[in-house]
Short mmCIF file of C-alpha atoms in Angstrom, two decimals:
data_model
loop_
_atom_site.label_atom_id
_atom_site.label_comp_id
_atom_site.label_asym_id
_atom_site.label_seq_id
_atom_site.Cartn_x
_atom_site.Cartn_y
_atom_site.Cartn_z
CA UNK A 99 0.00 0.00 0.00
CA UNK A 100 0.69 3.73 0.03
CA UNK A 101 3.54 4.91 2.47
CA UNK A 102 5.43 7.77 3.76
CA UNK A 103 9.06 7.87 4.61
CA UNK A 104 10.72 10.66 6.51
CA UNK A 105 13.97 11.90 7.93
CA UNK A 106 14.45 10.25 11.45
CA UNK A 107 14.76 13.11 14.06
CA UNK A 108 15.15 14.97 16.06
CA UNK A 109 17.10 17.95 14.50
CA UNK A 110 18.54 20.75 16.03
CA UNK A 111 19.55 23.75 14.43
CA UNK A 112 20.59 27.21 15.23
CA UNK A 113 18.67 30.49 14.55
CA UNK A 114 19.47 31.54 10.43
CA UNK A 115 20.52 27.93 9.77
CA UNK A 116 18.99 26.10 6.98
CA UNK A 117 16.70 23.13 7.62
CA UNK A 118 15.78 20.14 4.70
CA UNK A 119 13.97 17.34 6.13
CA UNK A 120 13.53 14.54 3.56
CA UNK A 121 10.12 12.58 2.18
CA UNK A 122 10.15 9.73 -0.10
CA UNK A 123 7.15 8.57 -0.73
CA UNK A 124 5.46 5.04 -2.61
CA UNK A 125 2.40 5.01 -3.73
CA UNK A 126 -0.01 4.34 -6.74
CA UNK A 127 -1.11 6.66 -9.27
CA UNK A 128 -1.00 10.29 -8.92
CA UNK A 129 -1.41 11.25 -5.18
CA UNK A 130 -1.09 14.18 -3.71
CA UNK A 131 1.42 14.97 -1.29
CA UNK A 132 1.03 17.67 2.52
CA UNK A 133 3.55 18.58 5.14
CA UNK A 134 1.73 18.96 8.67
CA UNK A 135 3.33 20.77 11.13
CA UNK A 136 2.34 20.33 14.94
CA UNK A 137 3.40 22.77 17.47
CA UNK A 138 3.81 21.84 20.96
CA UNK A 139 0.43 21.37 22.53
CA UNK A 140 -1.37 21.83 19.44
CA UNK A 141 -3.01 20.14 16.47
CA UNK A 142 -1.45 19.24 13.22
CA UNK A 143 -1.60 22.08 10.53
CA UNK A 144 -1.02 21.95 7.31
CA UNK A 145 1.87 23.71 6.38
CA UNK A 146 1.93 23.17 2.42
CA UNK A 147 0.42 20.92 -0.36
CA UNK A 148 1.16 19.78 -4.27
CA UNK A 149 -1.19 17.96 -5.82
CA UNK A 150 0.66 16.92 -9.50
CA UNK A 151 4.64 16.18 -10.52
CA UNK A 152 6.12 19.50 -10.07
CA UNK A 153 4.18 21.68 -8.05
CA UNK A 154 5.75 23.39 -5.57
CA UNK A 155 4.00 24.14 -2.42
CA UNK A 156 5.31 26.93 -0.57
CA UNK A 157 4.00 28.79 2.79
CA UNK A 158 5.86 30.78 5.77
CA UNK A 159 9.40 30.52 3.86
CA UNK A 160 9.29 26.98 3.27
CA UNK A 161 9.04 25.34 0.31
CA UNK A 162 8.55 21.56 -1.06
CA UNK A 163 8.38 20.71 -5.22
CA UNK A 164 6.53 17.50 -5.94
CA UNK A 165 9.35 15.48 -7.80
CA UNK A 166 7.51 12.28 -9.66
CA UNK A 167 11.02 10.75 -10.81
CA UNK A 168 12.38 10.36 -6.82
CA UNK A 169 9.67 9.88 -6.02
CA UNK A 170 10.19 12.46 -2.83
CA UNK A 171 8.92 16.03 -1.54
CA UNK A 172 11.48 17.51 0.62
CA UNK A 173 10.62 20.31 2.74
CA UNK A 174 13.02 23.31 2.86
CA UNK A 175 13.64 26.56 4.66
CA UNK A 176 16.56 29.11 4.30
CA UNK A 177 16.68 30.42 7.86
CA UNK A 178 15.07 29.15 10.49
CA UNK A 179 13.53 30.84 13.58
CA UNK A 180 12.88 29.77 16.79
CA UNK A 181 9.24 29.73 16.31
CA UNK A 182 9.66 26.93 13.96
CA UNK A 183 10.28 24.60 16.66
CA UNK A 184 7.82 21.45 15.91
CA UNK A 185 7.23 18.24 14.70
CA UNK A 186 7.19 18.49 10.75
CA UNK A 187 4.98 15.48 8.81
CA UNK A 188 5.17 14.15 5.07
CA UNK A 189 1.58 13.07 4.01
CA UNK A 190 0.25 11.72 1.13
CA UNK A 191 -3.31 11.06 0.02
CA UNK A 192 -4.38 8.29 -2.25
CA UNK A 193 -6.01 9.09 -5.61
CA UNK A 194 -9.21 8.14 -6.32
CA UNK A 195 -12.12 7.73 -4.60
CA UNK A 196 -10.10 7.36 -1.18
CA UNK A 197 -8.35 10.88 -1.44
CA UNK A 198 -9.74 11.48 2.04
CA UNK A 199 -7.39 9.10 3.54
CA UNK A 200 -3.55 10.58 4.43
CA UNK A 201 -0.77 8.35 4.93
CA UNK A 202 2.04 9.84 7.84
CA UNK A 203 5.32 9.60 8.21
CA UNK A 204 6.77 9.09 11.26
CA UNK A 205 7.03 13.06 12.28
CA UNK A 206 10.72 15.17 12.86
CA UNK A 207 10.75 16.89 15.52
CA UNK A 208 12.82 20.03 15.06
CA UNK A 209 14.25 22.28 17.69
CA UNK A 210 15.93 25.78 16.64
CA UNK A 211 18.02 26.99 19.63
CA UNK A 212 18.63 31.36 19.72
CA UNK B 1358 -14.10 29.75 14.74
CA UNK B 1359 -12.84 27.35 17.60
CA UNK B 1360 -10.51 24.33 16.31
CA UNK B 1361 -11.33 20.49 16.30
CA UNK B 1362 -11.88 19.93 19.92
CA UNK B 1363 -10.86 16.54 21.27
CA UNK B 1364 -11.50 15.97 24.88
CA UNK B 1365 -9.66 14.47 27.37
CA UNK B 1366 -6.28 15.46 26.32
CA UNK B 1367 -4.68 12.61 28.37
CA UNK B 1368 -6.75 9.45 29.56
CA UNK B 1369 -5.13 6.67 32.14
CA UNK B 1370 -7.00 2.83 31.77
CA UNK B 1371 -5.89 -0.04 33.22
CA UNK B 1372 -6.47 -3.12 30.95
CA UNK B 1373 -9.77 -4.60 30.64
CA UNK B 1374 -11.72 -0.88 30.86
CA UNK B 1375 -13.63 1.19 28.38
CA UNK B 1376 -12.30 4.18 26.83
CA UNK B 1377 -14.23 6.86 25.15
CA UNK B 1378 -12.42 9.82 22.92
CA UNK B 1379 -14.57 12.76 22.00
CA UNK B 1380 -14.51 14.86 19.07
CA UNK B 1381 -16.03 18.17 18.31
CA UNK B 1382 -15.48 19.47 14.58
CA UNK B 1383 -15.06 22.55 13.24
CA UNK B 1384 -18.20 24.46 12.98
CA UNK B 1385 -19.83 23.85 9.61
CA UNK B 1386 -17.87 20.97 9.14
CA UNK B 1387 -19.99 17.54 8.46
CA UNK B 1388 -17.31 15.29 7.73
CA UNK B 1389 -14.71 13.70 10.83
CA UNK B 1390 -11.74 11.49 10.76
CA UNK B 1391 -9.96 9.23 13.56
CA UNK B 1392 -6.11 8.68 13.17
CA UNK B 1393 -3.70 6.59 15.65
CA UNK B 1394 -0.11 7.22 16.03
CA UNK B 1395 1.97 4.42 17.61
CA UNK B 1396 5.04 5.31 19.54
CA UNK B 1397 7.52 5.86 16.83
CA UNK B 1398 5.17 5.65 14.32
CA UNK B 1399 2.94 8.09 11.69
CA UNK B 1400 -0.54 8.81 12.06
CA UNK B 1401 -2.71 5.84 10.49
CA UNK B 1402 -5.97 6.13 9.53
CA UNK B 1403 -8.79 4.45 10.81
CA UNK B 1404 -12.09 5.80 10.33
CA UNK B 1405 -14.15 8.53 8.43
CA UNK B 1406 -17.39 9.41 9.26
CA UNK B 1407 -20.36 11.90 8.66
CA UNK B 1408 -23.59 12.68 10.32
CA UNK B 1409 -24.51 9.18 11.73
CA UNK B 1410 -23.08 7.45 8.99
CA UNK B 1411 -19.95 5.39 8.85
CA UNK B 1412 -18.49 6.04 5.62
CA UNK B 1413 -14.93 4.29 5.21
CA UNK B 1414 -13.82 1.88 8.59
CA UNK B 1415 -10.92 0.20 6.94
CA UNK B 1416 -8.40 1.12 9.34
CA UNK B 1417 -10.23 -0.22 11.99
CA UNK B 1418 -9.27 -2.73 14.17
CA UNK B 1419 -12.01 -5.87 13.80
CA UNK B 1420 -12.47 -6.09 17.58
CA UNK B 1421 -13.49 -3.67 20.54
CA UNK B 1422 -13.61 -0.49 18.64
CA UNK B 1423 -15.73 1.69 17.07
CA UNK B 1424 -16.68 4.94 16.16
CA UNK B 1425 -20.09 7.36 15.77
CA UNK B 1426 -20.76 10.45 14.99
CA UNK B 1427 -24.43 11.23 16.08
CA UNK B 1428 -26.78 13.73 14.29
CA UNK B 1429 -26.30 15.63 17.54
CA UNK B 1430 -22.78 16.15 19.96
CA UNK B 1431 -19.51 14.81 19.38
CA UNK B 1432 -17.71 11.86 17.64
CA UNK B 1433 -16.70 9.17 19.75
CA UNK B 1434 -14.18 6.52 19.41
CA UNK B 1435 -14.88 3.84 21.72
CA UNK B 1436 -12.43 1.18 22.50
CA UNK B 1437 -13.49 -1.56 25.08
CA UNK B 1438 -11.42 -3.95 26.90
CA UNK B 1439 -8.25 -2.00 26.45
CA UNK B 1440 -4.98 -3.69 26.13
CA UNK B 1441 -1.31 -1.96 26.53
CA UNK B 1442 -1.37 -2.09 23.02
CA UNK B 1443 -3.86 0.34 22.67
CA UNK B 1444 -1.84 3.22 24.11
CA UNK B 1445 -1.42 5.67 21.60
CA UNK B 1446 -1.96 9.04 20.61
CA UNK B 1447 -5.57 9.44 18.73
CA UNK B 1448 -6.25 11.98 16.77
CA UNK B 1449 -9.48 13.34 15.14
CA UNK B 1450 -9.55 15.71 11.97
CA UNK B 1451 -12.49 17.28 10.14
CA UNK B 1452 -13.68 18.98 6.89
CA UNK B 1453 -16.20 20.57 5.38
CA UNK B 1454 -16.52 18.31 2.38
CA UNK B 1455 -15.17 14.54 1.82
CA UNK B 1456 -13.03 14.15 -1.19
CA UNK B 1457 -11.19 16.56 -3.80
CA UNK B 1458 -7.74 17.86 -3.99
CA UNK B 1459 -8.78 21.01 -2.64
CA UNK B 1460 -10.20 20.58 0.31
CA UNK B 1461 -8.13 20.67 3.71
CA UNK B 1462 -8.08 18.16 6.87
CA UNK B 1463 -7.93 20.11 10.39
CA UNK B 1464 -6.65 18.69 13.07
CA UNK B 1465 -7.79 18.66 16.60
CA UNK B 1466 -4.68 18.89 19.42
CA UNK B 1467 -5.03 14.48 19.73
CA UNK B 1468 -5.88 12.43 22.77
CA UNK B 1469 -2.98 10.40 24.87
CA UNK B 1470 -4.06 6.94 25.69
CA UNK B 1471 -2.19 4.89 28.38
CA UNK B 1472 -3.26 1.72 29.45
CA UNK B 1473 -1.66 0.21 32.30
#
């Protein structure tokens, strides 16, 4: 079946530094592919989406392109802040009639020290 | 607009009890979601629901759960007879229509199950 696989945490990173986490992904088809982000105490949001080979989603300085060949949608940001302290998720969801269901990785956690 | 709402936060069984999980969607939103997350593990699906119907319960366990979403109140995820493999973080997501590429999951804040 469909699965997510993401960068094993956690990650720490100063303030400025730039942060990649990396999602490969297998699936069927043509899904379409999220990052969550969940900060502490809260509920996931999403952060960004793509939804066909090539998009890139982009939201609050970070950035992820859709890349059909890898098969992978690595997130990216250029400088970090402290505020972006959280656990980061790769989604997918399946195409077709079951687009409602999302497929997780296994969550980074990320900690940006001042 | 208040946020999925998922109530208790943190719930202690010891094996053998019942344990209820409670939901409340966004407002306007008619469709809910149940996800688990193992330790060390990604959120799996489970369950999708609407207004008292059960649309998709593929990811559900065969035995001692199940899930509702009433024309009135919250969703609940029931799990009886709890066994320490049952502790995990649950967490329940809504939306204000089913399917599309468009359309956006929200998240409530999850519920902590420990069974001791």
């Amino acid at each position: 079946g469909d699965s997510v696989t993401q960068m094993e945490g956690p990650v720490t990173l100063s303030e400025e530094a730039c942060l990649t986490i990396n999602c490969t992904y297998t699936a069927t088809g043509y899904p379409s592919l999220f990052w969550y982000v969940q900060y502490p105490g809260e509920g996931l949001q999403l952060l960004l989406k793509a939804t066909k080979a090539d998009d890139k989603g982009s939201n609050k300085g970070f950035e992820a392109t859709y890349r059909k060949e890898t098969t992978s949608f690595h997130l990216e940001k250029g400088s970090v802040q402290v505020s972006d302290s959280a656990v980061y998720f790769c989604a997918l969801s399946q195409s077709g009639g079951s687009d409602y269901k999302l497929s997780f990785g296994a969550g980074t956690t990320v900690t940006v020290r001042a | 607009n208040a946020g999925v709402m998922q109530n208790p936060r943190h719930l202690v069984r010891r094996r053998g009890q019942e344990a209820r999980l409670r939901c409340s969607p966004m407002k306007g939103h008619s469709h809910v979601y149940w996800y688990r997350q193992l330790p060390e593990e990604g959120l799996k699906f489970m369950v999708y629901l609407q207004k008292e119907n059960i649309i998709d319960e593929s990811g559900m366990p065969k035995e001692r759960f199940s899930a509702e979403f009433p024309k009135e109140g919250p969703s609940i995820l029931r799990i009886q007879q709890v066994v320490r493999g049952d502790s995990a973080a649950y967490f329940c997501a809504s939306s204000p229509t089913g399917t599309g590429k468009s359309y956006e999951q929200y998240f409530g804040p999850g519920t902590r199950l420990t069974v001791t």
